[in-house]
Tab-separated table of N, CA and C in Angstrom:
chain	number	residue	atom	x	y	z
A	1	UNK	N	-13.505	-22.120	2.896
A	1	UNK	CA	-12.600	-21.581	3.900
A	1	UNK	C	-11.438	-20.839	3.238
A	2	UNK	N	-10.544	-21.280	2.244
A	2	UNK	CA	-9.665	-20.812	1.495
A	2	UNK	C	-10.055	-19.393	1.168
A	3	UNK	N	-11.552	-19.175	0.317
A	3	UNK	CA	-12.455	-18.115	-0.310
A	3	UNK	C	-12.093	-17.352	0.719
A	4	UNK	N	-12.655	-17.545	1.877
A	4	UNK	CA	-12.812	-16.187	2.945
A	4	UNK	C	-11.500	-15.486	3.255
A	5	UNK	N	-10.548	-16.402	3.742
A	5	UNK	CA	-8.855	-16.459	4.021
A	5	UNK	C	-8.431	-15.423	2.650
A	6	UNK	N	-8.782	-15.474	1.592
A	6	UNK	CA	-7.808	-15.101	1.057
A	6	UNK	C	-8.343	-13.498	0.457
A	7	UNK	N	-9.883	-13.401	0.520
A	7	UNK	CA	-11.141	-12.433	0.732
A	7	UNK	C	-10.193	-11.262	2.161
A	8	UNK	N	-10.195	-12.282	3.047
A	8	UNK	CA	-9.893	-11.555	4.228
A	8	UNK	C	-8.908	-11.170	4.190
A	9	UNK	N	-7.500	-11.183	3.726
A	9	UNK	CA	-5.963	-10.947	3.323
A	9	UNK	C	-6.516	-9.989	2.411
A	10	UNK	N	-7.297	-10.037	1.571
A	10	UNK	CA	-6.940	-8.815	0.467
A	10	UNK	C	-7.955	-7.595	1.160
A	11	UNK	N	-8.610	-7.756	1.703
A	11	UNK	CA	-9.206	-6.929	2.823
A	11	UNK	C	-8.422	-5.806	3.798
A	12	UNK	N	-7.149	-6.873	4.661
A	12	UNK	CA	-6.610	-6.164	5.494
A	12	UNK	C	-5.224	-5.732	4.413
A	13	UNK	N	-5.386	-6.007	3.635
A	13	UNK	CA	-3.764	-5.408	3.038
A	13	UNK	C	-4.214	-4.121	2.123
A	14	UNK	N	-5.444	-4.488	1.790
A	14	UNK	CA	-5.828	-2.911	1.238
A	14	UNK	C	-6.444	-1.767	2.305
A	15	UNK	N	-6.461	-2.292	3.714
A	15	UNK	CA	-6.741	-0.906	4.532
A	15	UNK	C	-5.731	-0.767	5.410
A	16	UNK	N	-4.511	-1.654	5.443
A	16	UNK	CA	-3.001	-1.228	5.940
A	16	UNK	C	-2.615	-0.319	5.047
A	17	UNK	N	-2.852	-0.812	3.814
A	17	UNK	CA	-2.080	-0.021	3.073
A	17	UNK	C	-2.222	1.457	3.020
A	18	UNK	N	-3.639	1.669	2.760
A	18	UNK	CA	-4.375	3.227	2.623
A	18	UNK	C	-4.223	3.446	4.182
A	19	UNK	N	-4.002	3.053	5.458
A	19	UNK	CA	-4.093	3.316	6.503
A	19	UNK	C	-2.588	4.109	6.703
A	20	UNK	N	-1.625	3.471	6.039
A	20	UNK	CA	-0.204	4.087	6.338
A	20	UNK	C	0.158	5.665	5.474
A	21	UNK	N	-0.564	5.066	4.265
A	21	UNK	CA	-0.519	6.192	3.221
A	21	UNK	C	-1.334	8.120	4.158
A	22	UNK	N	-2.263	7.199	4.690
A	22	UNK	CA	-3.220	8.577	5.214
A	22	UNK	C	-2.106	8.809	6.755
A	23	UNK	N	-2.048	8.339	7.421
A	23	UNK	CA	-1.899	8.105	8.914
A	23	UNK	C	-0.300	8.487	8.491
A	24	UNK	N	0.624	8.360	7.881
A	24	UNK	CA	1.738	9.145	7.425
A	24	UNK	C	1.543	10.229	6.982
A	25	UNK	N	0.828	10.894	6.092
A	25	UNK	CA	0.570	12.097	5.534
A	25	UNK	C	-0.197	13.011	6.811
A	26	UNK	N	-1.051	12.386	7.197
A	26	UNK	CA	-1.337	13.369	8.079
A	26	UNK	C	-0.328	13.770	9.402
A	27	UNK	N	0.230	12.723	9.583
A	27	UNK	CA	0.975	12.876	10.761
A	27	UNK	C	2.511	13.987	10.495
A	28	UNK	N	2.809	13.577	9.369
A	28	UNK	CA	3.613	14.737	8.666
A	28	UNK	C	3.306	15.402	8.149
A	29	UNK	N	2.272	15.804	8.045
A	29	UNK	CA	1.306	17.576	7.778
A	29	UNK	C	1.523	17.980	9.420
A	30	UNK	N	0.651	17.346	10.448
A	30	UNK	CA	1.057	17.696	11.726
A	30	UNK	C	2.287	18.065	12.056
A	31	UNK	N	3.606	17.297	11.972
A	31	UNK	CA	5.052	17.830	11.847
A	31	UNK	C	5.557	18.760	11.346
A	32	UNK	N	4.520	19.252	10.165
A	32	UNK	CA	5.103	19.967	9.001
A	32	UNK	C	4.438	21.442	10.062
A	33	UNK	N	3.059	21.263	10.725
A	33	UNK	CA	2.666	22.865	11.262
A	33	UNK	C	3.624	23.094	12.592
A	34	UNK	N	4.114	21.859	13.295
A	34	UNK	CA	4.987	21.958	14.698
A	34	UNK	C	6.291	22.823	14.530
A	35	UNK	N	6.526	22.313	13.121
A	35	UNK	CA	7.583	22.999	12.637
A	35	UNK	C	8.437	24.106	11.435
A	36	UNK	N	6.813	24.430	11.182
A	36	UNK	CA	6.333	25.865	10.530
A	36	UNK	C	6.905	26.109	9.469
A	37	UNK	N	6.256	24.699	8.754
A	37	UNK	CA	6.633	24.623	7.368
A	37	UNK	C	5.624	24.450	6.170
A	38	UNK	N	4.543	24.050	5.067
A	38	UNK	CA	3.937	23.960	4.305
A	38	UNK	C	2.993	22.785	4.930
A	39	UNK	N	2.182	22.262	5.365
A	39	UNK	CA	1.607	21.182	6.097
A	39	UNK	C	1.289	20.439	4.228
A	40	UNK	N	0.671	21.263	3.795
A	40	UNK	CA	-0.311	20.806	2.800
A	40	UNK	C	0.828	20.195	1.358
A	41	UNK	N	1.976	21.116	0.839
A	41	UNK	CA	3.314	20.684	0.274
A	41	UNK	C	3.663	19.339	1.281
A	42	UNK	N	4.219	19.498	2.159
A	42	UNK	CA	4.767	18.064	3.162
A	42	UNK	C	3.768	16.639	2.929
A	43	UNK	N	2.712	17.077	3.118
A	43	UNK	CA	1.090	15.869	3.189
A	43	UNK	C	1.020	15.347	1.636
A	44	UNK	N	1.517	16.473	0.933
A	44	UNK	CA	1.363	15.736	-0.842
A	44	UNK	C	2.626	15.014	-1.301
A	45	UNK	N	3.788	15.436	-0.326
A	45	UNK	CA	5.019	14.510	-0.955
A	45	UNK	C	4.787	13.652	0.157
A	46	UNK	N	4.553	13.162	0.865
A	46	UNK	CA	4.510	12.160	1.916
A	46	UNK	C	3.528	11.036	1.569
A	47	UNK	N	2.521	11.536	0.984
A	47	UNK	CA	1.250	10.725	-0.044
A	47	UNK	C	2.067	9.755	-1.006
A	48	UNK	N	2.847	10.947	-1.914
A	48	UNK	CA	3.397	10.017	-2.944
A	48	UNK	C	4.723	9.199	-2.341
A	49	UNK	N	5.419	10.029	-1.677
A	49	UNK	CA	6.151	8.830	-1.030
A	49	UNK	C	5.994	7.617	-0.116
A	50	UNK	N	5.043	7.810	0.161
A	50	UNK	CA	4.704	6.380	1.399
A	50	UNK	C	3.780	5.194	0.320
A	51	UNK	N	3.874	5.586	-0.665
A	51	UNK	CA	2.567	4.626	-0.994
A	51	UNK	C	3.423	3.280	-1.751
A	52	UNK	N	4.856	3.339	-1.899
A	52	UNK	CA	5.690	2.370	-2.404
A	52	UNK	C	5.705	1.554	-0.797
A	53	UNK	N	5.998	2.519	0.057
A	53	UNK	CA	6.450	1.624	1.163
A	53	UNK	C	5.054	0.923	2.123
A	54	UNK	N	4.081	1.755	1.759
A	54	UNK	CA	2.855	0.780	2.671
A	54	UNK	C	2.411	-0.089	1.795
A	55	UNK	N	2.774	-0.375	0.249
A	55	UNK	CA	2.996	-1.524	-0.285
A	55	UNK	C	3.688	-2.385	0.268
A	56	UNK	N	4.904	-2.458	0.161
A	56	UNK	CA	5.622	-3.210	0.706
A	56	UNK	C	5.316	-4.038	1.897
A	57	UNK	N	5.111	-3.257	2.712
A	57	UNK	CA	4.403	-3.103	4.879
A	57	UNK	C	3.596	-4.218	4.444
A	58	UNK	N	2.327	-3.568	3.884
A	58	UNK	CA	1.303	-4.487	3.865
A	58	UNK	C	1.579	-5.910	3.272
A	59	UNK	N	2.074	-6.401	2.610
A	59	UNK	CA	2.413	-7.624	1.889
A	59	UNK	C	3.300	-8.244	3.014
A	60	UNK	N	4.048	-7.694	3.865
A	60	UNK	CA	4.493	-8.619	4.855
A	60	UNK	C	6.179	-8.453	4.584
A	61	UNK	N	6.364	-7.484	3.787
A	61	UNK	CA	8.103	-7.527	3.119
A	61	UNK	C	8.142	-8.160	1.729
A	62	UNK	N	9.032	-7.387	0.891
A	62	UNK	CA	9.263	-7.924	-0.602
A	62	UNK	C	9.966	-9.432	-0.577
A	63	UNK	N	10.609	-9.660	0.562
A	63	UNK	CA	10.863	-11.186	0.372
A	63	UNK	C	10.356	-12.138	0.241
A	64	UNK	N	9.191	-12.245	1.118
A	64	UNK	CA	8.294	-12.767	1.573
A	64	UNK	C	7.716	-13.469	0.058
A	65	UNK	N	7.062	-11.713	-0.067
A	65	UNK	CA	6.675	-12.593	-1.659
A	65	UNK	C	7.184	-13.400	-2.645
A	66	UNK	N	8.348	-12.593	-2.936
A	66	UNK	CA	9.069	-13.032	-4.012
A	66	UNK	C	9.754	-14.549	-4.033
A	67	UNK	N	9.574	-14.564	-2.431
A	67	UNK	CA	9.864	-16.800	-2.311
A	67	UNK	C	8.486	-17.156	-2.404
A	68	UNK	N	7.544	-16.753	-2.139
A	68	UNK	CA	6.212	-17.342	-2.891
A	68	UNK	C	6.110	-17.637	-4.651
A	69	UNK	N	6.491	-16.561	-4.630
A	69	UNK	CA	6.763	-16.005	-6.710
A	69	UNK	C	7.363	-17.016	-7.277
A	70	UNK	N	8.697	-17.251	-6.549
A	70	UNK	CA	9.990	-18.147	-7.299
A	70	UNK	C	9.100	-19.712	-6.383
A	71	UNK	N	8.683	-20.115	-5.263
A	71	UNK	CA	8.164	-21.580	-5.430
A	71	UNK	C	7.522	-22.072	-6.247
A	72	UNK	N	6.176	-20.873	-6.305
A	72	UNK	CA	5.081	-21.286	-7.349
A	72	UNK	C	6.009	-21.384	-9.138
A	73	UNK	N	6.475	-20.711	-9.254
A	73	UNK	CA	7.388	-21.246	-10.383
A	73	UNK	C	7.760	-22.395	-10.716
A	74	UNK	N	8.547	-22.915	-9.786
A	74	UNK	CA	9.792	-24.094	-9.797
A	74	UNK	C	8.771	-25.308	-9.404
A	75	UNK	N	7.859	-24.971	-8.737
A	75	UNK	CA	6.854	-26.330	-8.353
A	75	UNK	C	5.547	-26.426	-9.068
A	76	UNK	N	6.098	-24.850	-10.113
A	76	UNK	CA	4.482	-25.285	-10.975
A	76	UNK	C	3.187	-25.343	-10.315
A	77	UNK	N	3.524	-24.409	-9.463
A	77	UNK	CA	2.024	-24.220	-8.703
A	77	UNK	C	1.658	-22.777	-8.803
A	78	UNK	N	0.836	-22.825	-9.197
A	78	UNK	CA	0.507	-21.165	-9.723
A	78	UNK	C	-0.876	-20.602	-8.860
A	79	UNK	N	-1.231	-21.399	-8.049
A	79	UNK	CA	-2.396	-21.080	-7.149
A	79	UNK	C	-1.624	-20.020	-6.336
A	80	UNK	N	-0.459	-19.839	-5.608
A	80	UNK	CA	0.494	-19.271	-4.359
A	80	UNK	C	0.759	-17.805	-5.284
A	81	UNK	N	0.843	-18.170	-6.785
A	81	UNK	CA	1.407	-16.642	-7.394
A	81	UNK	C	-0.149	-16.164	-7.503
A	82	UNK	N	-1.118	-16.841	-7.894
A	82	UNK	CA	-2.450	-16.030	-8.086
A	82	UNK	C	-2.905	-15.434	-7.116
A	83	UNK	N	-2.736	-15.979	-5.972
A	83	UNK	CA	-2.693	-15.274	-4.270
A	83	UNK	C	-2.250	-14.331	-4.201
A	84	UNK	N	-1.034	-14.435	-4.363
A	84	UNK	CA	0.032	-12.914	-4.238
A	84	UNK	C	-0.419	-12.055	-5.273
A	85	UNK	N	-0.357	-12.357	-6.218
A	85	UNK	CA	-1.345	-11.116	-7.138
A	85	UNK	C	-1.960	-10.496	-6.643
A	86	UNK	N	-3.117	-11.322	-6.206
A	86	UNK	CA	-4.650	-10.650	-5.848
A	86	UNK	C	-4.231	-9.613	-4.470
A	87	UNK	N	-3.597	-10.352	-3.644
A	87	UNK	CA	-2.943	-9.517	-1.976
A	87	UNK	C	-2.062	-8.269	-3.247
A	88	UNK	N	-1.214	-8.536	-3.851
A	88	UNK	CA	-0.415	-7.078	-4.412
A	88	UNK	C	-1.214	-6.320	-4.994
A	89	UNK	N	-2.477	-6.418	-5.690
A	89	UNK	CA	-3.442	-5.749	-6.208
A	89	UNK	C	-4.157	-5.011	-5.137
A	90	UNK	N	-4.640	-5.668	-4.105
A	90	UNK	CA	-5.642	-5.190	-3.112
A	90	UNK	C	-5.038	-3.840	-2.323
A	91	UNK	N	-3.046	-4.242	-2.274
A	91	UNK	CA	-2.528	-3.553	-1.810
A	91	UNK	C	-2.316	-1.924	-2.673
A	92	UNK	N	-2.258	-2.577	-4.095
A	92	UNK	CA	-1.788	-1.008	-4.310
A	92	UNK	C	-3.191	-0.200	-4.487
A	93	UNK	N	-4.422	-0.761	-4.799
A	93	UNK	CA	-5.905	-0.228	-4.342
A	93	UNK	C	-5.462	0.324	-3.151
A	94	UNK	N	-5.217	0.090	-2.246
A	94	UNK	CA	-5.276	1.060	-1.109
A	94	UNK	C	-4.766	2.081	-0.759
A	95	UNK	N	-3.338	1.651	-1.447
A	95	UNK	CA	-2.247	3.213	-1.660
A	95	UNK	C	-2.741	3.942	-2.646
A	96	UNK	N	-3.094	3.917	-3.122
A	96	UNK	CA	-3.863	4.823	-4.313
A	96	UNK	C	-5.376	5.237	-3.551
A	97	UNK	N	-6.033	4.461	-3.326
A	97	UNK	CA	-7.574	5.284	-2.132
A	97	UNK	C	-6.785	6.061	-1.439
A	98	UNK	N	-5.796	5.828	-0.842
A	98	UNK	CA	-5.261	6.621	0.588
A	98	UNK	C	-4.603	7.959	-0.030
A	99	UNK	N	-3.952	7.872	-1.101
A	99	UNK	CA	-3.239	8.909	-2.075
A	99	UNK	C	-4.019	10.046	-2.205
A	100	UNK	N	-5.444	9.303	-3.205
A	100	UNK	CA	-6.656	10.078	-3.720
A	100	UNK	C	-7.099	10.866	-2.418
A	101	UNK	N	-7.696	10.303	-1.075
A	101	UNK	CA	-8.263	11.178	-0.128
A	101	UNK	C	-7.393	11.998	0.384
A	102	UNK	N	-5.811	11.717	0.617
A	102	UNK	CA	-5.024	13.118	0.803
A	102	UNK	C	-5.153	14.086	0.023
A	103	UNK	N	-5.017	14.144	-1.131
A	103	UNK	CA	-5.417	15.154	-2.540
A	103	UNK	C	-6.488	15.901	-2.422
A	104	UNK	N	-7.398	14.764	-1.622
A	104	UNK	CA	-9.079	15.417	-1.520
A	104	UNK	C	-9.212	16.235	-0.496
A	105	UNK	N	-8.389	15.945	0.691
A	105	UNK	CA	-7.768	16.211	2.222
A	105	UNK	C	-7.672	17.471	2.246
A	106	UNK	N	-6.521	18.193	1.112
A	106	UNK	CA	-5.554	19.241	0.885
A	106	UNK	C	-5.925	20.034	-0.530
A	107	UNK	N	-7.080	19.700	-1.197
A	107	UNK	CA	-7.414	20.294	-2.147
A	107	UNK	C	-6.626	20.256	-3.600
A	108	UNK	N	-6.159	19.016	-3.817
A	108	UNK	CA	-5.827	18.477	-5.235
A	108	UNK	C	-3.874	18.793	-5.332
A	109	UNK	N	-3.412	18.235	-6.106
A	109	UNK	CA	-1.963	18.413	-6.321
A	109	UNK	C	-1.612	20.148	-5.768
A	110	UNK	N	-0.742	20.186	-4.968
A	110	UNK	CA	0.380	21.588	-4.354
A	110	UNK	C	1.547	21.522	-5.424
């Protein structure tokens, strides 16, 4: 049960993540033609900028973790930090998939 739970967390935090990364970029490429500016320039800085913050999103907030981080420390339980690893790993896999298909989206770095 644990296996699946924690299978399933690194699942949804790596397609929040790439979900915000794409679903921001495109939506500000859309903004960017409403308001008759570079869609494809806007969609490549919006790529690299969102992909710190749908990190973040997806993990639930940097606090969150980081009192997981500092318990498993102090209580010597290192199962709660190996968790969070694996969820912060899954997460930045996704900002980076979501990065890569904008690039692919818009035809490589503008």
């Amino acid at each position: 049960m644990l296996f699946s739970g924690v299978i399933g967390n690194c699942i949804l935090d790596f397609f929040v993540s790439m979900g915000m990364v794409i679903g921001g970029s495109l939506l500000g490429g859309l903004s960017a033609v409403i308001t008759h500016h570079n869609p494809f320039q806007t969609m490549n800085t919006l790529s690299d900028d969102l992909k710190i913050w749908a990190l973040a999103a997806a993990l639930g907030g940097t606090m969150d973790t980081l009192r997981v981080i500092h318990r498993g420390v102090f209580d010597f339980s290192f199962m709660p930090i190996a968790r969070t690893f694996l969820y912060l790993v899954a997460a930045f896999i996704g900002c980076q998939v979501g990065y890569v298909i904008i690039q692919w989206v818009i035809g490589g770095e503008k």
